[in-house]
Coordinates of N, CA, C and O in Angstrom, one line a residue:
X205 N 139.4 123.1 60.9 CA 138.3 122.9 60.3 C 138.2 121.4 59.7 O 137.2 120.9 59.6
X206 N 139.4 120.8 59.3 CA 139.5 119.6 58.8 C 139.1 118.5 59.8 O 138.5 117.5 59.5
X207 N 139.4 118.8 61.1 CA 139.2 117.7 62.1 C 137.6 117.6 62.3 O 137.2 116.6 62.7
X208 N 136.9 118.8 62.2 CA 135.4 118.6 62.3 C 134.8 117.9 61.1 O 133.9 117.3 61.5
X209 N 135.3 118.0 60.0 CA 134.7 117.1 58.9 C 135.1 115.8 58.9 O 134.5 114.9 58.4
X210 N 136.5 115.5 59.6 CA 136.8 114.0 59.4 C 136.1 113.2 60.4 O 135.8 112.1 60.3
X211 N 135.7 113.9 61.6 CA 135.0 113.0 62.7 C 133.7 112.3 62.1 O 133.4 111.2 62.2
X212 N 132.7 113.1 61.5 CA 131.5 112.6 61.0 C 131.7 111.5 59.8 O 131.0 110.5 59.9
X213 N 132.8 111.8 59.2 CA 133.0 110.9 58.1 C 133.6 109.4 58.7 O 133.2 108.6 58.1
X214 N 134.2 109.6 59.6 CA 134.8 108.3 60.2 C 133.7 107.5 61.1 O 133.6 106.4 60.9
X215 N 132.7 108.4 61.4 CA 131.7 107.6 62.1 C 130.7 106.9 61.4 O 130.4 105.7 61.4
X216 N 130.5 107.5 60.0 CA 129.7 106.9 58.8 C 130.4 105.8 58.4 O 129.8 104.8 58.0
X217 N 131.6 105.9 58.1 CA 132.5 104.8 57.8 C 132.5 103.6 58.6 O 132.5 102.5 58.3
X218 N 132.4 103.8 59.9 CA 132.4 102.8 60.9 C 131.2 101.7 61.1 O 131.0 101.0 61.5
X219 N 130.1 102.4 60.3 CA 128.7 101.8 60.4 C 128.7 100.5 59.7 O 128.0 99.7 60.0
X220 N 129.6 100.4 58.7 CA 129.8 99.2 57.9 C 130.5 98.0 58.6 O 130.3 96.9 58.2
X221 N 131.2 98.3 59.8 CA 131.5 97.3 60.6 C 130.5 96.6 61.4 O 130.9 95.4 61.8
X222 N 129.4 97.0 61.6 CA 128.3 96.3 62.3 C 127.2 95.9 61.3 O 126.5 97.0 60.8
X223 N 127.1 94.7 61.2 CA 126.2 94.3 60.2 C 124.8 94.4 60.5 O 123.8 94.5 59.6
X224 N 124.4 94.5 61.9 CA 123.0 94.8 62.2 C 122.5 96.1 61.7 O 121.3 96.2 61.4
X225 N 123.5 97.2 61.4 CA 123.1 98.4 61.0 C 122.7 98.4 59.5 O 122.2 99.3 58.8
X226 N 123.5 97.5 58.9 CA 123.6 97.5 57.3 C 122.5 96.6 56.8 O 122.0 96.7 55.8
X227 N 122.0 95.6 57.5 CA 121.1 94.6 57.1 C 119.6 95.3 57.0 O 119.3 95.9 57.9
X228 N 118.9 95.1 56.0 CA 117.5 95.4 55.7 C 116.7 94.2 55.6 O 117.2 93.5 54.7
X229 N 115.6 94.2 56.3 CA 114.9 92.9 55.9 C 114.4 93.0 54.3 O 114.1 93.9 53.8
X230 N 114.3 91.8 54.0 CA 113.9 91.6 52.6 C 113.1 90.5 52.4 O 112.7 89.8 53.5
X231 N 112.9 89.9 51.3 CA 112.0 88.8 51.1 C 112.7 87.6 51.6 O 113.8 87.6 51.4
X232 N 111.9 86.6 52.1 CA 112.3 85.5 52.7 C 112.6 84.4 51.5 O 111.5 84.3 50.8
X233 N 113.7 83.7 51.2 CA 113.8 82.9 50.2 C 114.3 81.5 50.8 O 114.9 81.5 51.8
X234 N 113.9 80.4 50.3 CA 114.5 79.0 50.8 C 113.6 78.5 51.9 O 112.4 79.1 52.1
X235 N 114.0 77.6 52.6 CA 113.2 77.1 53.7 C 113.4 77.8 54.9 O 114.5 78.4 55.4
X236 N 112.3 78.0 55.7 CA 112.2 78.7 57.0 C 112.2 77.7 58.2 O 111.5 76.8 58.2
X237 N 113.3 77.8 59.1 CA 113.4 76.9 60.2 C 112.9 77.3 61.5 O 112.9 76.7 62.3
X238 N 112.4 78.6 61.6 CA 111.8 79.2 62.7 C 110.4 78.7 63.1 O 109.8 77.8 62.4
X239 N 109.7 79.5 64.0 CA 108.4 79.0 64.3 C 107.5 79.5 63.1 O 107.8 80.4 62.4
X240 N 106.4 78.5 63.0 CA 105.6 78.9 61.8 C 104.4 80.0 62.1 O 104.3 80.1 63.4
X241 N 103.8 80.4 61.2 CA 102.8 81.2 61.5 C 101.5 80.7 62.2 O 101.4 79.5 62.0
X242 N 100.8 81.5 62.8 CA 99.8 81.0 63.7 C 98.8 80.4 62.6 O 98.4 80.8 61.7
X243 N 98.3 79.2 63.0 CA 97.4 78.3 62.2 C 95.9 78.7 62.8 O 95.8 79.0 64.1
X244 N 94.8 78.9 61.9 CA 93.6 79.0 62.6 C 92.9 78.0 63.3 O 93.5 76.9 63.1
X245 N 92.1 78.4 64.4 CA 91.6 77.3 65.2 C 90.7 76.3 64.4 O 90.0 76.7 63.6
X246 N 90.7 75.1 64.7 CA 90.1 74.0 63.9 C 89.2 73.5 65.0 O 88.3 72.4 64.4
X247 N 89.3 73.6 66.2 CA 88.4 72.8 67.1 C 88.0 73.8 68.4 O 88.3 74.9 68.6
X248 N 87.3 73.2 69.2 CA 86.8 73.9 70.4 C 87.6 73.5 71.6 O 87.7 72.2 71.7
X249 N 88.2 74.5 72.3 CA 88.9 74.1 73.6 C 88.1 73.3 74.5 O 86.8 73.7 74.7
X250 N 88.7 72.4 75.3 CA 87.8 71.8 76.5 C 87.4 72.8 77.5 O 88.1 73.9 77.7
X251 N 86.3 72.3 78.2 CA 85.8 73.2 79.2 C 86.7 73.3 80.4 O 87.4 72.3 80.7
X252 N 86.8 74.4 81.1 CA 87.6 74.7 82.1 C 86.8 74.5 83.5 O 85.8 75.2 83.5
X253 N 87.3 73.9 84.4 CA 86.6 73.7 85.5 C 86.9 74.9 86.5 O 88.1 75.3 86.8
X254 N 85.9 75.6 87.0 CA 86.1 76.7 87.8 C 85.2 76.6 89.0 O 84.5 75.8 89.2
X255 N 85.6 77.5 90.1 CA 84.7 77.4 91.2 C 83.9 78.8 91.3 O 84.4 79.8 90.9
X256 N 83.1 79.1 92.1 CA 82.4 80.2 92.3 C 83.3 81.1 93.1 O 84.1 80.7 93.8
X257 N 83.1 82.4 92.8 CA 84.0 83.5 93.3 C 83.8 83.3 94.8 O 82.6 83.5 95.4
X258 N 84.9 83.1 95.6 CA 84.7 83.1 97.1 C 84.4 81.8 97.6 O 84.3 81.8 98.8
X259 N 84.5 80.7 96.8 CA 84.2 79.5 97.3 C 85.3 79.0 98.1 O 85.0 78.1 99.1
X260 N 86.4 79.4 98.0 CA 87.5 79.2 98.9 C 87.7 80.0 100.2 O 88.7 80.0 101.0
X261 N 86.8 81.2 100.1 CA 87.0 82.1 101.2 C 86.4 81.7 102.5 O 85.6 80.7 102.7
X262 N 87.0 82.4 103.6 CA 86.5 81.9 105.0 C 85.5 83.0 105.4 O 85.6 84.1 105.1
X263 N 84.2 82.4 106.1 CA 83.3 83.3 106.5 C 83.9 84.2 107.5 O 84.8 84.0 108.3
X264 N 83.2 85.5 107.9 CA 83.5 86.4 108.7 C 83.4 85.6 110.2 O 84.3 85.8 111.1
X265 N 82.2 84.8 110.3 CA 82.2 84.1 111.6 C 83.3 83.3 112.1 O 83.6 83.2 113.2
X266 N 83.7 82.7 111.1 CA 85.1 81.7 111.2 C 86.2 82.5 111.7 O 87.1 82.0 112.5
X267 N 86.4 83.8 111.2 CA 87.5 84.5 111.5 C 87.6 85.0 112.8 O 88.4 85.5 113.5
X268 N 86.2 85.4 113.5 CA 86.0 86.1 114.6 C 86.1 85.3 115.9 O 85.2 84.3 116.0
X269 N 87.1 85.2 116.7 CA 87.1 84.3 117.9 C 86.6 85.0 119.0 O 86.6 84.4 120.1
X270 N 86.1 86.2 119.0 CA 85.4 86.9 120.2 C 84.1 86.3 120.5 O 83.2 86.0 119.6
X271 N 84.0 86.0 121.7 CA 82.6 85.2 122.1 C 81.5 86.0 122.3 O 81.6 87.3 122.4
X272 N 80.3 85.5 122.1 CA 79.1 86.3 122.3 C 78.9 87.1 123.5 O 78.5 88.1 123.7
X273 N 79.5 86.4 124.8 CA 79.5 87.1 126.0 C 80.4 88.2 125.9 O 80.0 89.3 126.7
X274 N 81.5 88.2 125.5 CA 82.3 89.4 125.3 C 81.7 90.4 124.5 O 82.0 91.6 125.0
X275 N 81.1 90.2 123.4 CA 80.3 91.2 122.7 C 79.2 91.8 123.4 O 79.0 92.9 123.4
X276 N 78.5 90.9 124.2 CA 77.4 91.5 124.9 C 77.8 92.3 126.1 O 77.2 93.4 126.4
X277 N 79.1 92.1 126.6 CA 79.6 92.8 127.8 C 79.8 94.2 127.2 O 79.8 95.3 127.9
X278 N 80.5 94.2 125.9 CA 81.0 95.5 125.5 C 79.8 96.3 125.0 O 79.9 97.6 125.0
X279 N 78.7 95.7 124.6 CA 77.5 96.5 124.2 C 76.7 96.9 125.4 O 76.2 98.1 125.4
X280 N 76.7 96.3 126.5 CA 75.9 96.7 127.9 C 76.6 97.5 128.7 O 76.1 98.1 129.6
X281 N 78.0 97.9 128.4 CA 78.8 98.8 129.4 C 78.4 100.1 129.2 O 78.0 100.6 128.2
X282 N 77.8 100.7 130.4 CA 77.4 102.1 130.3 C 78.4 103.1 130.1 O 79.5 102.8 130.2
X283 N 78.0 104.4 129.7 CA 78.9 105.4 129.4 C 79.7 105.6 130.9 O 78.9 105.9 131.8
X284 N 80.8 105.7 130.9 CA 81.5 106.2 132.1 C 81.5 107.5 132.4 O 81.6 108.3 131.6
X285 N 81.4 107.9 133.7 CA 81.5 109.3 134.1 C 82.8 109.9 133.9 O 83.8 109.1 134.0
X286 N 82.9 111.0 133.5 CA 84.1 111.7 133.1 C 84.7 111.4 131.8 O 85.8 112.0 131.5
X287 N 84.0 110.6 130.9 CA 84.4 110.3 129.6 C 84.5 111.5 128.8 O 83.6 112.4 129.0
X288 N 85.3 111.8 127.8 CA 85.2 112.9 126.9 C 85.2 112.4 125.5 O 85.9 111.4 125.1
X289 N 84.7 113.2 124.8 CA 84.5 113.0 123.3 C 85.9 113.4 122.6 O 86.3 114.6 122.7
X290 N 86.5 112.6 121.7 CA 87.5 112.8 121.0 C 87.2 113.4 119.7 O 88.0 114.2 119.2
X291 N 86.2 112.9 119.1 CA 85.7 113.4 117.8 C 85.0 112.3 117.0 O 84.7 111.4 117.6
X292 N 84.6 112.6 115.8 CA 84.1 111.7 115.0 C 84.9 111.0 114.1 O 85.9 111.6 113.6
X293 N 84.7 109.8 113.6 CA 85.5 109.0 112.6 C 84.7 108.3 111.7 O 83.7 107.6 112.2
X294 N 84.9 108.2 110.4 CA 84.3 107.2 109.6 C 85.3 106.0 109.5 O 86.6 106.0 109.4
X295 N 84.6 104.8 109.8 CA 85.5 103.6 110.1 C 85.3 102.7 109.0 O 84.1 102.6 108.4
X296 N 86.3 102.0 108.7 CA 86.3 100.7 107.7 C 86.6 99.7 108.5 O 87.2 99.5 109.6
X297 N 86.4 98.4 107.9 CA 86.7 97.0 108.4 C 88.2 96.8 108.6 O 89.0 97.0 107.6
X298 N 88.7 96.7 109.9 CA 90.1 96.4 110.0 C 90.5 95.0 109.6 O 89.7 94.2 109.0
X299 N 91.9 94.7 109.7 CA 92.4 93.2 109.2 C 91.6 92.3 110.2 O 91.7 92.2 111.4
X300 N 90.7 91.5 109.5 CA 90.0 90.3 110.1 C 91.0 89.5 111.1 O 90.4 88.8 112.1
X301 N 92.3 89.2 110.8 CA 93.1 88.3 111.7 C 93.4 89.0 113.0 O 93.7 88.4 113.7
X302 N 93.3 90.4 113.2 CA 93.5 91.0 114.5 C 92.3 90.6 115.4 O 91.2 91.4 115.1
X303 N 92.3 89.9 116.3 CA 91.3 89.4 117.1 C 91.0 90.8 118.2 O 91.8 91.4 118.4
X304 N 89.8 90.8 118.7 CA 89.5 91.5 119.8 C 88.4 92.6 119.4 O 87.9 92.7 118.2
X305 N 88.0 93.3 120.3 CA 87.1 94.4 120.1 C 87.9 95.8 120.2 O 88.2 96.2 121.3
X306 N 88.2 96.3 118.9 CA 89.3 97.5 119.0 C 88.9 98.5 117.8 O 88.1 98.2 117.0
X307 N 89.3 99.7 118.0 CA 89.4 100.8 117.0 C 90.8 101.2 116.7 O 91.3 101.8 117.8
X308 N 91.3 101.3 115.7 CA 92.5 102.0 115.6 C 92.2 103.3 114.8 O 91.7 103.3 113.8
X309 N 92.7 104.3 115.6 CA 92.3 105.7 115.2 C 93.6 106.6 115.4 O 94.3 106.5 116.3
X310 N 93.7 107.7 114.6 CA 94.6 108.7 114.8 C 94.2 109.8 116.0 O 95.1 110.6 116.5
X311 N 93.1 109.4 116.5 CA 92.5 110.3 117.6 C 93.2 110.1 119.1 O 93.2 110.8 120.2
X312 N 94.0 109.0 119.1 CA 94.8 108.6 120.4 C 96.1 108.4 119.9 O 96.5 108.0 118.7
X313 N 97.1 108.5 120.8 CA 98.5 108.4 120.7 C 99.1 107.2 121.4 O 100.4 106.7 121.2
X314 N 98.2 106.3 122.3 CA 98.5 105.0 122.9 C 97.3 104.4 123.3 O 96.3 105.0 123.1
X315 N 97.5 103.1 123.4 CA 96.3 102.3 123.5 C 95.7 102.7 124.9 O 96.1 102.7 125.9
X316 N 94.4 103.0 124.9 CA 93.4 103.3 126.0 C 92.1 102.5 125.8 O 91.6 102.2 124.8
X317 N 91.3 102.6 126.8 CA 90.0 102.0 127.0 C 89.0 103.3 126.5 O 89.3 104.5 126.9
X318 N 88.2 102.9 125.7 CA 87.2 104.0 125.1 C 85.7 103.3 124.8 O 85.5 102.2 125.1
X319 N 85.2 104.2 124.1 CA 83.7 103.8 123.6 C 83.4 104.4 122.3 O 83.9 105.5 122.1
X320 N 82.5 103.8 121.6 CA 82.3 104.4 120.2 C 80.8 104.5 120.3 O 80.0 103.6 120.9
X321 N 80.1 105.4 119.5 CA 78.7 105.5 119.3 C 78.3 105.5 118.0 O 78.8 106.6 117.3
X322 N 77.4 104.7 117.4 CA 77.1 105.0 115.9 C 76.0 106.1 115.9 O 75.4 106.5 116.9
X323 N 75.6 106.4 114.7 CA 74.8 107.5 114.4 C 73.3 107.1 114.8 O 72.3 107.7 115.2
X324 N 73.2 105.6 114.9 CA 71.7 105.0 115.4 C 71.7 104.8 116.7 O 70.6 104.3 117.3
X325 N 72.9 105.3 117.6 CA 72.7 105.4 119.0 C 73.2 104.3 119.6 O 73.4 104.0 120.9
X326 N 73.8 103.0 118.8 CA 74.4 101.8 119.4 C 75.8 102.4 120.1 O 76.5 102.9 119.5
X327 N 76.1 101.7 121.2 CA 77.3 102.2 121.9 C 78.1 100.8 122.2 O 77.4 99.6 122.4
X328 N 79.4 100.9 122.0 CA 80.4 99.7 122.2 C 81.6 100.3 122.9 O 82.3 101.1 122.5
X329 N 81.8 99.5 124.2 CA 83.0 99.7 124.7 C 84.2 98.9 124.1 O 83.8 97.8 123.8
X330 N 85.3 99.4 123.9 CA 86.5 98.9 123.1 C 87.8 99.4 123.6 O 87.8 100.3 124.3
X331 N 88.9 98.7 122.8 CA 90.0 99.3 123.2 C 90.4 100.4 122.0 O 90.3 100.0 120.9
X332 N 90.9 101.5 122.4 CA 91.4 102.4 121.3 C 92.8 102.4 121.0 O 93.7 102.4 122.1
X333 N 93.2 102.1 119.9 CA 94.6 101.9 119.5 C 95.0 103.0 118.6 O 94.3 103.6 117.8
X334 N 96.4 103.5 118.8 CA 96.7 104.5 117.8 C 96.9 104.0 116.3 O 97.3 102.8 116.2
X335 N 96.6 104.8 115.5 CA 96.7 104.6 114.0 C 96.9 105.8 113.2 O 97.0 106.8 113.8
X336 N 97.2 105.6 112.0 CA 97.3 106.7 111.0 C 96.5 106.6 109.9 O 96.1 105.5 109.5
X337 N 96.0 107.7 109.2 CA 95.3 107.5 108.1 C 93.8 107.4 108.8 O 93.4 107.8 109.7
X338 N 92.9 106.7 107.9 CA 91.7 106.2 108.2 C 91.4 105.4 109.3 O 92.3 104.6 109.7
X339 N 90.3 105.5 110.1 CA 90.2 104.6 111.3 C 89.7 103.2 110.9 O 88.9 103.2 109.7
X340 N 90.2 102.1 111.7 CA 89.9 100.8 111.2 C 89.1 100.2 112.5 O 89.7 100.4 113.7
X341 N 88.0 99.7 112.3 CA 87.2 99.0 113.4 C 87.4 97.5 113.3 O 87.3 96.9 112.1
X342 N 87.6 96.6 114.3 CA 87.6 95.3 114.4 C 86.5 94.5 113.8 O 85.4 95.0 113.8
X343 N 86.6 93.3 113.3 CA 85.6 92.6 112.7 C 84.6 92.0 113.9 O 83.4 92.3 113.7
X344 N 84.9 91.9 115.0 CA 84.2 91.7 116.0 C 83.3 92.9 116.6 O 82.2 92.7 116.9
X345 N 83.9 94.1 116.5 CA 83.1 95.3 116.7 C 82.1 95.5 115.7 O 80.9 96.0 116.0
X346 N 82.5 95.4 114.3 CA 81.4 95.4 113.3 C 80.2 94.6 113.6 O 78.9 95.1 113.5
X347 N 80.6 93.3 114.0 CA 79.5 92.3 114.1 C 78.7 92.6 115.4 O 77.5 92.3 115.3
X348 N 79.3 93.0 116.6 CA 78.6 93.4 117.8 C 77.6 94.6 117.5 O 76.6 94.6 118.0
X349 N 78.0 95.5 116.5 CA 77.2 96.7 116.3 C 76.1 96.3 115.3 O 75.2 97.0 115.0
X350 N 76.1 95.2 114.7 CA 75.2 94.8 113.6 C 75.5 95.5 112.4 O 74.6 95.8 111.7
X351 N 76.6 95.9 112.1 CA 77.0 96.9 110.8 C 77.4 95.8 109.7 O 77.8 94.7 109.8
X352 N 77.1 96.2 108.4 CA 77.5 95.6 107.3 C 78.9 95.6 107.1 O 79.4 96.6 107.3
X353 N 79.8 94.4 106.7 CA 81.2 94.7 106.6 C 81.5 95.4 105.5 O 82.6 96.0 105.6
X354 N 80.6 95.9 104.5 CA 81.1 96.7 103.6 C 80.6 98.2 103.9 O 80.9 99.0 103.0
X355 N 80.1 98.5 104.9 CA 79.7 99.8 105.4 C 80.7 100.6 105.9 O 81.7 100.1 106.2
X356 N 80.7 102.0 105.6 CA 81.6 103.0 106.1 C 80.8 103.7 107.3 O 80.6 105.1 106.9
X357 N 80.4 103.4 108.4 CA 79.8 104.3 109.4 C 80.6 105.3 109.9 O 81.8 105.0 110.2
X358 N 80.0 106.4 110.3 CA 80.5 107.3 111.0 C 80.3 107.1 112.6 O 79.3 106.8 113.0
X359 N 81.2 107.1 113.5 CA 81.0 106.9 114.8 C 81.7 108.2 115.7 O 82.6 108.7 115.2
X360 N 81.2 108.4 116.9 CA 81.7 109.3 117.8 C 82.6 108.4 118.7 O 82.1 107.5 119.2
X361 N 83.9 109.0 119.0 CA 84.9 108.3 119.8 C 84.8 109.0 121.1 O 85.1 110.2 121.0
X362 N 84.9 108.1 122.2 CA 85.1 108.6 123.6 C 86.1 108.0 124.2 O 86.5 106.9 124.1
X363 N 86.8 108.7 125.0 CA 87.9 108.0 126.0 C 87.5 108.4 127.4 O 86.8 109.2 127.8
X364 N 88.1 107.4 128.3 CA 87.8 107.5 129.7 C 88.7 108.2 130.5 O 89.9 108.3 130.0

């Protein structure tokens, strides 16, 4: 029993060895050499030069290297005989740096040629690429179909 009482007493006695545990903040006396208290503002800050949001951005047309002829050919290609519908997908804009006319979708497991059709009836021949998660449509495909880059259209996906 004596050992159990002795341990807490020794622990409390050791607290005096560490001054950080013993010191309590008190009133400051004498001169202070640290940073001074914040002073109230006495003037107006100079104007900051800013640019409009997106002033340094690159336009979608500058990022798309697909020619008008390539887009026209993809739009005019008729539906192939024997093609089959894979399903519908809501598409978002894919990485603009990836050139070409393509759709990345979980509906395919290897790159194949295919076609998509919008709800408005516009059809586009393109490369179907395997993907995971949501479907992504290339910048060139968005522009060829005349879709807004912020739109999330639903398309029907076909493979040959």
